JSON list of C-alpha atoms and ligand atoms in Angstrom, two decimals:
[
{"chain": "A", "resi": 1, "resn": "UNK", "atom": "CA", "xyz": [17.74, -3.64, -0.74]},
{"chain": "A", "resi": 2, "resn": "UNK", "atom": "CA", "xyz": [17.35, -5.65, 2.18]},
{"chain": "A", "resi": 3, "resn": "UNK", "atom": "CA", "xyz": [13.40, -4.70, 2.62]},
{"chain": "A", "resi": 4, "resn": "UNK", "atom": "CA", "xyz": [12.51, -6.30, -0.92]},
{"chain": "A", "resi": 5, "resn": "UNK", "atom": "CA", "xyz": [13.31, -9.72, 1.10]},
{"chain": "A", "resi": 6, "resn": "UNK", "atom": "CA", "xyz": [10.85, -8.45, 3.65]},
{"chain": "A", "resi": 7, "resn": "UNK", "atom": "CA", "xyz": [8.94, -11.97, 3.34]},
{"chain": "A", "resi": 8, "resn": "UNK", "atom": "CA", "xyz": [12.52, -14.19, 4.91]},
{"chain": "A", "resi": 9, "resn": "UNK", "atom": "CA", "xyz": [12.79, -12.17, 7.84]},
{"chain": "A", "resi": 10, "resn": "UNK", "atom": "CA", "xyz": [9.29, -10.03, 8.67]},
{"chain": "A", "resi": 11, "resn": "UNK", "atom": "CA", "xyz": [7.84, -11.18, 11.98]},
{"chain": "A", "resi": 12, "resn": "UNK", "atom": "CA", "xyz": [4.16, -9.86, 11.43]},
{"chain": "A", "resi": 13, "resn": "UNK", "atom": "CA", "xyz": [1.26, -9.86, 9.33]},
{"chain": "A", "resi": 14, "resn": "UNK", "atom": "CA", "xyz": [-1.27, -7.86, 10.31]},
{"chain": "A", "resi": 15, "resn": "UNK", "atom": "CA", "xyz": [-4.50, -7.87, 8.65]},
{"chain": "A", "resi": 16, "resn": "UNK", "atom": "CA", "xyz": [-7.98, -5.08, 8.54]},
{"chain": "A", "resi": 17, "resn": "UNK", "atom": "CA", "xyz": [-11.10, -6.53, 8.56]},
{"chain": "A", "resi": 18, "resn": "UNK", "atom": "CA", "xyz": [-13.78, -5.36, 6.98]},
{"chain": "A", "resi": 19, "resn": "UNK", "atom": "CA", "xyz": [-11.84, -1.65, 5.53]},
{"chain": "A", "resi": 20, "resn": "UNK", "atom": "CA", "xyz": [-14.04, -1.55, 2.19]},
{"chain": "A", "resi": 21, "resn": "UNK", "atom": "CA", "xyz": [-17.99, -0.57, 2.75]},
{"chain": "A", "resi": 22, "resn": "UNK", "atom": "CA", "xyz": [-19.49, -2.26, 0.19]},
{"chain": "A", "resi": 23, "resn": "UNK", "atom": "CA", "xyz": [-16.87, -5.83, 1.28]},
{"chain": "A", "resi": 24, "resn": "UNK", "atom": "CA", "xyz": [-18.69, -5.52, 4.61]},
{"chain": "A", "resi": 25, "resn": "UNK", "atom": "CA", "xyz": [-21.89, -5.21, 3.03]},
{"chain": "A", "resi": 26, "resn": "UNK", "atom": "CA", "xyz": [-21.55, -8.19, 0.55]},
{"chain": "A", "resi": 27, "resn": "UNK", "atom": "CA", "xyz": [-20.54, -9.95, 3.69]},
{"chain": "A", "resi": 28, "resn": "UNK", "atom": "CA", "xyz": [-23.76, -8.98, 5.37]},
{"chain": "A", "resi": 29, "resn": "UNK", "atom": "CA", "xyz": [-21.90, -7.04, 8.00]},
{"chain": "A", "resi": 30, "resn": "UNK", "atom": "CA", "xyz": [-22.35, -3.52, 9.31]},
{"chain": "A", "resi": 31, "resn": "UNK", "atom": "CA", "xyz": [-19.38, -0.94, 9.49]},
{"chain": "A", "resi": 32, "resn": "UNK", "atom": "CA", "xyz": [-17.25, -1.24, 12.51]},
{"chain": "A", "resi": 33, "resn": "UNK", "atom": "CA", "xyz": [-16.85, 1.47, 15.32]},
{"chain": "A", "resi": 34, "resn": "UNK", "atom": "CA", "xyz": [-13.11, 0.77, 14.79]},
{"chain": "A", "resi": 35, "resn": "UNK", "atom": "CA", "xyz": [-11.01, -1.57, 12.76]},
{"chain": "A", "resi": 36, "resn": "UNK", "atom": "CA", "xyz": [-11.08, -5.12, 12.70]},
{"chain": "A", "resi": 37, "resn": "UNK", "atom": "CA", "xyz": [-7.59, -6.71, 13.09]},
{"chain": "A", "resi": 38, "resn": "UNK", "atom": "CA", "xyz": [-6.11, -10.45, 12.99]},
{"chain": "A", "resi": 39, "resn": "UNK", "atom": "CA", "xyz": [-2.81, -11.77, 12.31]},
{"chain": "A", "resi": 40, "resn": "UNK", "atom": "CA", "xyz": [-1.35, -14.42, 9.91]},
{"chain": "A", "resi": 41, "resn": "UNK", "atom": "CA", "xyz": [2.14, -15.89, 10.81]},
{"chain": "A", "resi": 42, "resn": "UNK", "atom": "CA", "xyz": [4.57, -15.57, 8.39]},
{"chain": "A", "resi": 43, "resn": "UNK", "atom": "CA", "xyz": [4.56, -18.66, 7.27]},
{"chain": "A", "resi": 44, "resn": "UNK", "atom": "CA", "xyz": [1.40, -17.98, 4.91]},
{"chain": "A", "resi": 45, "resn": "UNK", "atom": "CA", "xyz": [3.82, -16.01, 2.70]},
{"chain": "A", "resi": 46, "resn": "UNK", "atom": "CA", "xyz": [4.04, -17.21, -0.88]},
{"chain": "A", "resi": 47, "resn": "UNK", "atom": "CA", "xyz": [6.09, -15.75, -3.07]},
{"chain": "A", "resi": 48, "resn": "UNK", "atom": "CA", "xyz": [4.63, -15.02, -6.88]},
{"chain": "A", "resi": 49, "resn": "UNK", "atom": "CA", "xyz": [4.20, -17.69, -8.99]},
{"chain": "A", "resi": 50, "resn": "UNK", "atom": "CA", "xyz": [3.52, -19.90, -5.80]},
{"chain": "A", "resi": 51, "resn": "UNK", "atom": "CA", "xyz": [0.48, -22.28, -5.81]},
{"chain": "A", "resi": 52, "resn": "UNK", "atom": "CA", "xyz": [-2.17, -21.68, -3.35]},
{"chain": "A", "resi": 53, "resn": "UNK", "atom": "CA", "xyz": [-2.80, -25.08, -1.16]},
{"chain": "A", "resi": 54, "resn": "UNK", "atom": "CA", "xyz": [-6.75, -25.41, -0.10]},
{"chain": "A", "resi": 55, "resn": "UNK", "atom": "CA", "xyz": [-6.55, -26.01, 3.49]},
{"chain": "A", "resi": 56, "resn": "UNK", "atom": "CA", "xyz": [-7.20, -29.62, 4.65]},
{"chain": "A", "resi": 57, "resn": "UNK", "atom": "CA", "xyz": [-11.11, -29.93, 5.03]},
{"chain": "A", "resi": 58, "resn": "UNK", "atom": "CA", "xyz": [-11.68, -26.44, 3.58]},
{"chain": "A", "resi": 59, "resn": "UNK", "atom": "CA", "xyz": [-14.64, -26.75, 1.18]},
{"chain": "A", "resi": 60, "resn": "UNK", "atom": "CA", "xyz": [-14.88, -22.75, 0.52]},
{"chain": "A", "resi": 61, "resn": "UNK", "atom": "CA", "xyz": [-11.94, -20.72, -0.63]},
{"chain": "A", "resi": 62, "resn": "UNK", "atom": "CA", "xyz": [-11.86, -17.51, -0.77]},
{"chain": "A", "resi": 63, "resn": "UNK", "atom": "CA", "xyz": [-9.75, -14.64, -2.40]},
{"chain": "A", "resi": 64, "resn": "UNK", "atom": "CA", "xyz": [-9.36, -11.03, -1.19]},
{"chain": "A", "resi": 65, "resn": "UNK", "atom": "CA", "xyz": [-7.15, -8.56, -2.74]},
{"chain": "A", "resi": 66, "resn": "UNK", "atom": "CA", "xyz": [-5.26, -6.49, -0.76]},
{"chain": "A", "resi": 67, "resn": "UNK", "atom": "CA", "xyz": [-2.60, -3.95, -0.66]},
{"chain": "A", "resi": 68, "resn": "UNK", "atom": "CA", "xyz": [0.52, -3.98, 1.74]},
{"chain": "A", "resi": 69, "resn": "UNK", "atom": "CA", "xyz": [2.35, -1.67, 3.57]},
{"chain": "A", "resi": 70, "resn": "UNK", "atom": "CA", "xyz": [5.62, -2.90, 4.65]},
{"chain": "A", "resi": 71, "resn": "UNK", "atom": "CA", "xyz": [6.74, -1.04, 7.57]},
{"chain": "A", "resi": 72, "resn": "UNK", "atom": "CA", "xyz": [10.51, -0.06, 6.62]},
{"chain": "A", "resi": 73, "resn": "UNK", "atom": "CA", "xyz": [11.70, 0.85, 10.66]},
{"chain": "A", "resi": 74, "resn": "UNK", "atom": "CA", "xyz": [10.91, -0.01, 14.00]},
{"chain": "A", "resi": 75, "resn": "UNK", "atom": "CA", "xyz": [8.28, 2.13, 16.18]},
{"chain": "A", "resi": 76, "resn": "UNK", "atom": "CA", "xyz": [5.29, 1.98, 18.35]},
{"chain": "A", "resi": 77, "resn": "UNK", "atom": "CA", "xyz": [2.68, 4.44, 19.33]},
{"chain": "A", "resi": 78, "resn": "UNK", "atom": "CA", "xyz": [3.26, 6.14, 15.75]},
{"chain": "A", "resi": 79, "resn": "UNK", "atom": "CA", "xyz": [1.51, 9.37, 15.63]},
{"chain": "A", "resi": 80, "resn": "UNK", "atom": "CA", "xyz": [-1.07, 9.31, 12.39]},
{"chain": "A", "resi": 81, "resn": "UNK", "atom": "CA", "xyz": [1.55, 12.54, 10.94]},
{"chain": "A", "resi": 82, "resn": "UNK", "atom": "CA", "xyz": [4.72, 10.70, 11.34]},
{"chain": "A", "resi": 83, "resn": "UNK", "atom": "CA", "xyz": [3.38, 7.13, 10.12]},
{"chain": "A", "resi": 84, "resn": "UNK", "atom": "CA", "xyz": [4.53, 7.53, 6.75]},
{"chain": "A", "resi": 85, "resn": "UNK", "atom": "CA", "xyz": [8.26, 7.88, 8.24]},
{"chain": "A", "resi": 86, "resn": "UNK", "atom": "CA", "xyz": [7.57, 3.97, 9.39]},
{"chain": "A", "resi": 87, "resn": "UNK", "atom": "CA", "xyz": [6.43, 3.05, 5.55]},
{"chain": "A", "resi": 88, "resn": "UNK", "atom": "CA", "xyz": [8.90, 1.22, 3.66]},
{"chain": "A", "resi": 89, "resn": "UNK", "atom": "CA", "xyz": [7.01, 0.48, 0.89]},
{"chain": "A", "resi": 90, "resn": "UNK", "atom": "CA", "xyz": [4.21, -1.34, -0.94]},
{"chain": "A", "resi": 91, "resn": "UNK", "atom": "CA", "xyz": [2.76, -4.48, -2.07]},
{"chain": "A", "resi": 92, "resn": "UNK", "atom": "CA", "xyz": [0.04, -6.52, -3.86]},
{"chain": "A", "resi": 93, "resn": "UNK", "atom": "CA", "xyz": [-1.23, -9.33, -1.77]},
{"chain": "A", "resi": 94, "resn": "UNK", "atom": "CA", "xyz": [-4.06, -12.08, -1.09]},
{"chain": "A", "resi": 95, "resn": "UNK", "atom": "CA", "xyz": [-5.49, -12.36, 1.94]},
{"chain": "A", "resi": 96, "resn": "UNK", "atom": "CA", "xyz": [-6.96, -16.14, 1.38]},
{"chain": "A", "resi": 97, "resn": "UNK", "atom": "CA", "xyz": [-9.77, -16.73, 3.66]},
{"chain": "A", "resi": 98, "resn": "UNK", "atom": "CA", "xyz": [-10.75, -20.07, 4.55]},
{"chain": "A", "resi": 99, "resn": "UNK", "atom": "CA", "xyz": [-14.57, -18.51, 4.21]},
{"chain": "A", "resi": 100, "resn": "UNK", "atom": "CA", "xyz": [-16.37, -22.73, 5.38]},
{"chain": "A", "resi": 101, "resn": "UNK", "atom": "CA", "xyz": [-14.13, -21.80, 8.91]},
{"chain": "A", "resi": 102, "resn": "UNK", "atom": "CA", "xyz": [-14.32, -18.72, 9.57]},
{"chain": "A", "resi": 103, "resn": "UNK", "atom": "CA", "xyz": [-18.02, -18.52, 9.11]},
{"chain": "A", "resi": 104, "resn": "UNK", "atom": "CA", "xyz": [-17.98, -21.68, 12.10]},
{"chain": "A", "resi": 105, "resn": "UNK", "atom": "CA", "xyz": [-15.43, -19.09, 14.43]},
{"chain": "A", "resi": 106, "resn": "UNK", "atom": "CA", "xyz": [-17.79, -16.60, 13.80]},
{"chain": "A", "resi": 107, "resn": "UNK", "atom": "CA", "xyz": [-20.88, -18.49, 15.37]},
{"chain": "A", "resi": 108, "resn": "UNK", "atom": "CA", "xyz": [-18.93, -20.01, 17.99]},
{"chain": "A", "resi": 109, "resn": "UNK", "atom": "CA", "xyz": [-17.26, -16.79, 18.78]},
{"chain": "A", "resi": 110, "resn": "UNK", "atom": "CA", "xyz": [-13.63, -18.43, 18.16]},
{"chain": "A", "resi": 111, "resn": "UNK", "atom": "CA", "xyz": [-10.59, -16.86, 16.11]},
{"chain": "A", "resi": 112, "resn": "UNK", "atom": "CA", "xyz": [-9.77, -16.76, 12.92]},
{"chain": "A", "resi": 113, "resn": "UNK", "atom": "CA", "xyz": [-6.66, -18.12, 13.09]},
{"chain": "A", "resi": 114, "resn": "UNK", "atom": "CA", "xyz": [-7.13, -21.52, 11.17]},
{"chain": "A", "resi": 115, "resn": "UNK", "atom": "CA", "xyz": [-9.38, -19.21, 8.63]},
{"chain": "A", "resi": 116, "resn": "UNK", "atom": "CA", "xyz": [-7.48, -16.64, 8.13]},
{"chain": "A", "resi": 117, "resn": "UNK", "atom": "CA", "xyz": [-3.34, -18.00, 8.94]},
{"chain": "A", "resi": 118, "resn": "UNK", "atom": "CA", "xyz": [-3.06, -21.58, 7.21]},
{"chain": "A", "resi": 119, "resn": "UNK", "atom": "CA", "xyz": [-0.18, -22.32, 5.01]},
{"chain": "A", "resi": 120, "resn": "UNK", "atom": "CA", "xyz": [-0.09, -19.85, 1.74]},
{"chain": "A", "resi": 121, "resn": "UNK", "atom": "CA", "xyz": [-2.64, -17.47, 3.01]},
{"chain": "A", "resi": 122, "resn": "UNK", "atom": "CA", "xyz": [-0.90, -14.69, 2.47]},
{"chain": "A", "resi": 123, "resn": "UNK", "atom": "CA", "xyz": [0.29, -14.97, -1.20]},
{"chain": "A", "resi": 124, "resn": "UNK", "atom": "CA", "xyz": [2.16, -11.73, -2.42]},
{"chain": "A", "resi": 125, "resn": "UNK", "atom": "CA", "xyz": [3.66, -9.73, -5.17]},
{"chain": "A", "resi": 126, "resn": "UNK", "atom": "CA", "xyz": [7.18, -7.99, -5.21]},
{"chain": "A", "resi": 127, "resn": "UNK", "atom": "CA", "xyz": [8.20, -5.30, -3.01]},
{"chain": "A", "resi": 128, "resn": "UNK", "atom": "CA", "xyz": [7.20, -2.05, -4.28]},
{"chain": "A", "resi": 129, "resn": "UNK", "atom": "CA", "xyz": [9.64, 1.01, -2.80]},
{"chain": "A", "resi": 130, "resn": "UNK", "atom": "CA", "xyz": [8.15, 3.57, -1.01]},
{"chain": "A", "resi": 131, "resn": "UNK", "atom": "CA", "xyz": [9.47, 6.21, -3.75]},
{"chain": "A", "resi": 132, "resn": "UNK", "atom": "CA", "xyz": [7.55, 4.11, -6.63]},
{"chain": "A", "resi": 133, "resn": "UNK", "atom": "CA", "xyz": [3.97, 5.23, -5.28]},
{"chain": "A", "resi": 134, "resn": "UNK", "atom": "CA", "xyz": [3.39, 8.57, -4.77]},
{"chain": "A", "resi": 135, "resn": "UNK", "atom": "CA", "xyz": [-0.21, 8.34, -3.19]},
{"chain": "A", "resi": 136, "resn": "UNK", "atom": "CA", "xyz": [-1.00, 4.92, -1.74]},
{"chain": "A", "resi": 137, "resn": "UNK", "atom": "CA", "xyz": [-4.56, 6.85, -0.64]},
{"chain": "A", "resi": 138, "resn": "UNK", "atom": "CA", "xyz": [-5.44, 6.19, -4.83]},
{"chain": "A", "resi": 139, "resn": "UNK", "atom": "CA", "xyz": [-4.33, 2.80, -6.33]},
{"chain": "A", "resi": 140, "resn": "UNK", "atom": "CA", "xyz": [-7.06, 0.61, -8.58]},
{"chain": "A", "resi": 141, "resn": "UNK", "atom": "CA", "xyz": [-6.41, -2.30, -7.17]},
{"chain": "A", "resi": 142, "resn": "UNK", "atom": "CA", "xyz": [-7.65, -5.76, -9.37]},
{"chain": "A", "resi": 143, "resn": "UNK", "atom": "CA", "xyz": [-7.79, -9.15, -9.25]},
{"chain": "A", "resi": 144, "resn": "UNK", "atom": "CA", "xyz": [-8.89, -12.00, -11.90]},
{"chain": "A", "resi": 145, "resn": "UNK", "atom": "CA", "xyz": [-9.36, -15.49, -11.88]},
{"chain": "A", "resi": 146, "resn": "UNK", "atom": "CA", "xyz": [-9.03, -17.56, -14.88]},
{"chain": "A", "resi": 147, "resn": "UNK", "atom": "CA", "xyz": [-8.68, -14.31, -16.56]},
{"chain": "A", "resi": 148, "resn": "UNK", "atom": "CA", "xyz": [-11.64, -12.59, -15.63]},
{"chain": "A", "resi": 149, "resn": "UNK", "atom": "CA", "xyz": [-12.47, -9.76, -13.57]},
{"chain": "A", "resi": 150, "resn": "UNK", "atom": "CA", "xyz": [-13.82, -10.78, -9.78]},
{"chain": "A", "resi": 151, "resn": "UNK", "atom": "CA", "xyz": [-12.34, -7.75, -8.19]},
{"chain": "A", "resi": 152, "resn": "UNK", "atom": "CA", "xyz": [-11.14, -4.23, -8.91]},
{"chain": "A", "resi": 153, "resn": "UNK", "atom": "CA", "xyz": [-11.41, -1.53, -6.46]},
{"chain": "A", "resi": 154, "resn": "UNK", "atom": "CA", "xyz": [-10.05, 1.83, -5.63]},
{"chain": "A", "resi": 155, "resn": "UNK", "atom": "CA", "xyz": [-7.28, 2.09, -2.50]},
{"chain": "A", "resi": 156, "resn": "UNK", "atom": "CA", "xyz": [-9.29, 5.88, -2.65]},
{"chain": "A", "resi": 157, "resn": "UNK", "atom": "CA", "xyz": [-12.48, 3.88, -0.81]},
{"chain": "A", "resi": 158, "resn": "UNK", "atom": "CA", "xyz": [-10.78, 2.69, 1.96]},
{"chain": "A", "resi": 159, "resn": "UNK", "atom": "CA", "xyz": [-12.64, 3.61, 5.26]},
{"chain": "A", "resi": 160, "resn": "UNK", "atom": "CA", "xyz": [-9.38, 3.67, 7.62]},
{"chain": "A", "resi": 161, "resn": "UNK", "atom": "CA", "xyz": [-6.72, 5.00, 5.90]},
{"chain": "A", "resi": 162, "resn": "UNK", "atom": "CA", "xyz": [-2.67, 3.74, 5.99]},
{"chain": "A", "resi": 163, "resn": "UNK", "atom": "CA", "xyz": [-2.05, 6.77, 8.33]},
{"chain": "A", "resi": 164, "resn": "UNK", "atom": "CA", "xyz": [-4.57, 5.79, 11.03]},
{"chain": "A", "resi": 165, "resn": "UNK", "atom": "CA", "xyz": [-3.77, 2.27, 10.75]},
{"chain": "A", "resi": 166, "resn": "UNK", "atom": "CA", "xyz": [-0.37, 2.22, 11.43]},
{"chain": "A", "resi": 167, "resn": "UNK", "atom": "CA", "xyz": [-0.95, 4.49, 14.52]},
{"chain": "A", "resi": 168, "resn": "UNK", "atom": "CA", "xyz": [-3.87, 2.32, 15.56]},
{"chain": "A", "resi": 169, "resn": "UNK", "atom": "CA", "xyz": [-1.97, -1.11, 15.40]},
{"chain": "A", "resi": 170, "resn": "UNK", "atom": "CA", "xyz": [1.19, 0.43, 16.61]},
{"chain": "A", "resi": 171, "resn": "UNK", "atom": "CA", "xyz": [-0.41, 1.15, 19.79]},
{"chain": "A", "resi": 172, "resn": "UNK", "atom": "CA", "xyz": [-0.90, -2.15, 20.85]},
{"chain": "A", "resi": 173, "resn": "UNK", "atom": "CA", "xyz": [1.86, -4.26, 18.28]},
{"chain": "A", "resi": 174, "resn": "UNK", "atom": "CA", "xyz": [5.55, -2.77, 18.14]},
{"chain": "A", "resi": 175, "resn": "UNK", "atom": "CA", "xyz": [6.06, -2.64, 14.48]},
{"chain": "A", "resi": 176, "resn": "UNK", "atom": "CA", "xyz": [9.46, -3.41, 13.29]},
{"chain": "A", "resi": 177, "resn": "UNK", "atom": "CA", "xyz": [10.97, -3.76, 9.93]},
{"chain": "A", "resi": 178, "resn": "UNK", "atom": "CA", "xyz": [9.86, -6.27, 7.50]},
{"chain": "A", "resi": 179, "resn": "UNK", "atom": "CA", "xyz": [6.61, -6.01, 8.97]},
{"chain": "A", "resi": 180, "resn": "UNK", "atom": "CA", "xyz": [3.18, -6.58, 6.33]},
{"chain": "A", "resi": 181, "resn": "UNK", "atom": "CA", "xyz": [0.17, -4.33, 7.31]},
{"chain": "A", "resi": 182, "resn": "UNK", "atom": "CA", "xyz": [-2.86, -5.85, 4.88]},
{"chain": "A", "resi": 183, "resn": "UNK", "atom": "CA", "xyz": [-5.46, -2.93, 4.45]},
{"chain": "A", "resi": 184, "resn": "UNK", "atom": "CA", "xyz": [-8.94, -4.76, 3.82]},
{"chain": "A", "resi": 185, "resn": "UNK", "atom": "CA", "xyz": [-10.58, -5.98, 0.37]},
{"chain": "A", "resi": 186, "resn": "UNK", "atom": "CA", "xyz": [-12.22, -4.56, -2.00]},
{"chain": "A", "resi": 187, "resn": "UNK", "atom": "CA", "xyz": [-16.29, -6.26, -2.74]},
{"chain": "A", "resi": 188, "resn": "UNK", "atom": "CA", "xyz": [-16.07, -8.73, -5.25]},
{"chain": "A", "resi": 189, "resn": "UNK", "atom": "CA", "xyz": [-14.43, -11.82, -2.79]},
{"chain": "A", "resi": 190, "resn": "UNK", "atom": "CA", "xyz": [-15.79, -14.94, -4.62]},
{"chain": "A", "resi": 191, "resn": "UNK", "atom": "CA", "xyz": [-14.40, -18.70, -4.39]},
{"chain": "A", "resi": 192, "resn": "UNK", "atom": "CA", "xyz": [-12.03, -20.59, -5.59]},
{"chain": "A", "resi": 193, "resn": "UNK", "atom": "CA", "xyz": [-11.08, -24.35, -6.90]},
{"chain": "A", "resi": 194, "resn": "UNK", "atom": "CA", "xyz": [-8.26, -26.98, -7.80]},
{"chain": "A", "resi": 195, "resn": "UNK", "atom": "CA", "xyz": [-7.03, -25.84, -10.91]},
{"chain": "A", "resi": 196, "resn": "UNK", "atom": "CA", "xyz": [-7.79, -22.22, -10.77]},
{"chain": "A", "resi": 197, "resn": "UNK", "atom": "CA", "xyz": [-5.93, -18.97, -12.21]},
{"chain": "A", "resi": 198, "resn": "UNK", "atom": "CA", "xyz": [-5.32, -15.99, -9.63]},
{"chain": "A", "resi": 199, "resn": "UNK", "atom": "CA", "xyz": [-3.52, -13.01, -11.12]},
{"chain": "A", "resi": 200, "resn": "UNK", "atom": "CA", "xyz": [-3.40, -9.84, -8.87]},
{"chain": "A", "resi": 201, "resn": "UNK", "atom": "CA", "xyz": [-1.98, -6.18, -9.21]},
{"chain": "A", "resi": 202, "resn": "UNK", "atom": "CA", "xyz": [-2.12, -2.45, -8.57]},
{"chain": "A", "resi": 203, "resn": "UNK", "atom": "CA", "xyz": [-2.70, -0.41, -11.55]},
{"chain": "A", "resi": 204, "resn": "UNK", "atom": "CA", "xyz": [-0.18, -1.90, -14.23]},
{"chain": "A", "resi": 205, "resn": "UNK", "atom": "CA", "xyz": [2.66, -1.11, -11.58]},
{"chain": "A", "resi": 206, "resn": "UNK", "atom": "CA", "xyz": [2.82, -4.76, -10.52]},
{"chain": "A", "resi": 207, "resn": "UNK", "atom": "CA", "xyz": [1.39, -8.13, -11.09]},
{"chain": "A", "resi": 208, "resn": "UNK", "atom": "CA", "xyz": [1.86, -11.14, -9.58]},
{"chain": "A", "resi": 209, "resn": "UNK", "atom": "CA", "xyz": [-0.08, -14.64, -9.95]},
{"chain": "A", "resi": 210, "resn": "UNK", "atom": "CA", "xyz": [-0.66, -18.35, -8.48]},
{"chain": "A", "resi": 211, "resn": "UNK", "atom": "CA", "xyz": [-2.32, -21.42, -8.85]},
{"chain": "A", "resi": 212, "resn": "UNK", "atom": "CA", "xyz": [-4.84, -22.94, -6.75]},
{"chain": "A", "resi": 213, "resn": "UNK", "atom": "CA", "xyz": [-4.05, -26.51, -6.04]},
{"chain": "B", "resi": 1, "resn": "LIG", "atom": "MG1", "xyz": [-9.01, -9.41, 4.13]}
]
């Protein structure tokens, strides 16, 4: 299936800020009046097994679990009842966060892009058909380092939901296939170092992992 190669030919990653309530809180952040979203280019895919490179002059790596919708056909202004029609399927993903920079952008008022876009930011799992999930809405989502626990949330928690996010972005990005829609972390973001352990998954349905070097 040509989707399951979404990461050689998607255009788009776009990424929720800030989707979790208890992330925002550990981030010492109020809720949002409506979602946060950024982009990574795709070249911060890495496949599984990839290593993770810190960025140059990055002194606080972060992980954040994520889960993926890959957008399986072309549409914009999706209504919130036909979105699911536009879901291709699924993945497990990192949204690596450059946490040293983006705390600068966010006094200076710049973007995220450095922060949020370098090289291997966007580490992910293996595509995941729509068929194989039943109800994305209620996934544990987990992540470990070094083999232990750091995060492990429930998809259930979400405060926008994959419905209302692909009509939101869709009204401003045409979403086409091959596209990556990154739905917000889970509390539990911590950092990482040279050397380190990530594994990542959704339930025992899929796992993927990489090294931090
Ligand atoms: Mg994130």
């Amino acid at each position: 299936m040509r989707l399951a190669r979404f990461t050689e030919f998607g255009k788009k990653i776009i990424c929720v800020g800030r989707n979790y309530a208890l992330h925002a809180k550990e981030m010492g952040h109020d809720l949002s009046s409506k979602p946060i979203i950024f982009l990574k280019p795709p070249t911060a895919y890495l496949p599984d097994g990839g290593v993770i490179k810190v960025p140059t002059g990055c002194k606080e790596l972060h992980h954040e679990v994520e889960l993926g919708v890959i957008i399986g056909r072309k549409g914009s202004a999706i209504k919130e009842n036909e979105a699911s029609d536009f879901i291709g399927g699924y993945v497990i993903a990192l949204d690596m966060t450059a946490r040293d920079f983006q705390g600068e952008a966010k006094k200076r008022g710049e973007p995220w892009s450095i922060a949020k876009g370098f090289d291997t930011s966007c580490p992910v799992g293996s595509f995941i058909p729509k068929e194989s999930i039943a109800n994305p809405e209620s996934l544990k989502i987990w992540l470990k380092v070094n083999g232990k626990v750091r995060q492990e949330g429930n998809t259930s928690d979400m405060i926008y939901k994959i419905p209302f996010l692909i009509s939101y972005v869709s009204q401003y990005f045409t979403l086409e296939t091959g596209d990556l829609i990154l739905t917000g972390t889970p509390d539990g973001v911590s950092a990482v170092k040279d050397g380190d352990q990530i594994e990542i998954g959704i339930n025992d349905l899929s796992k993927a992992s990489f090294t931090i070097a």
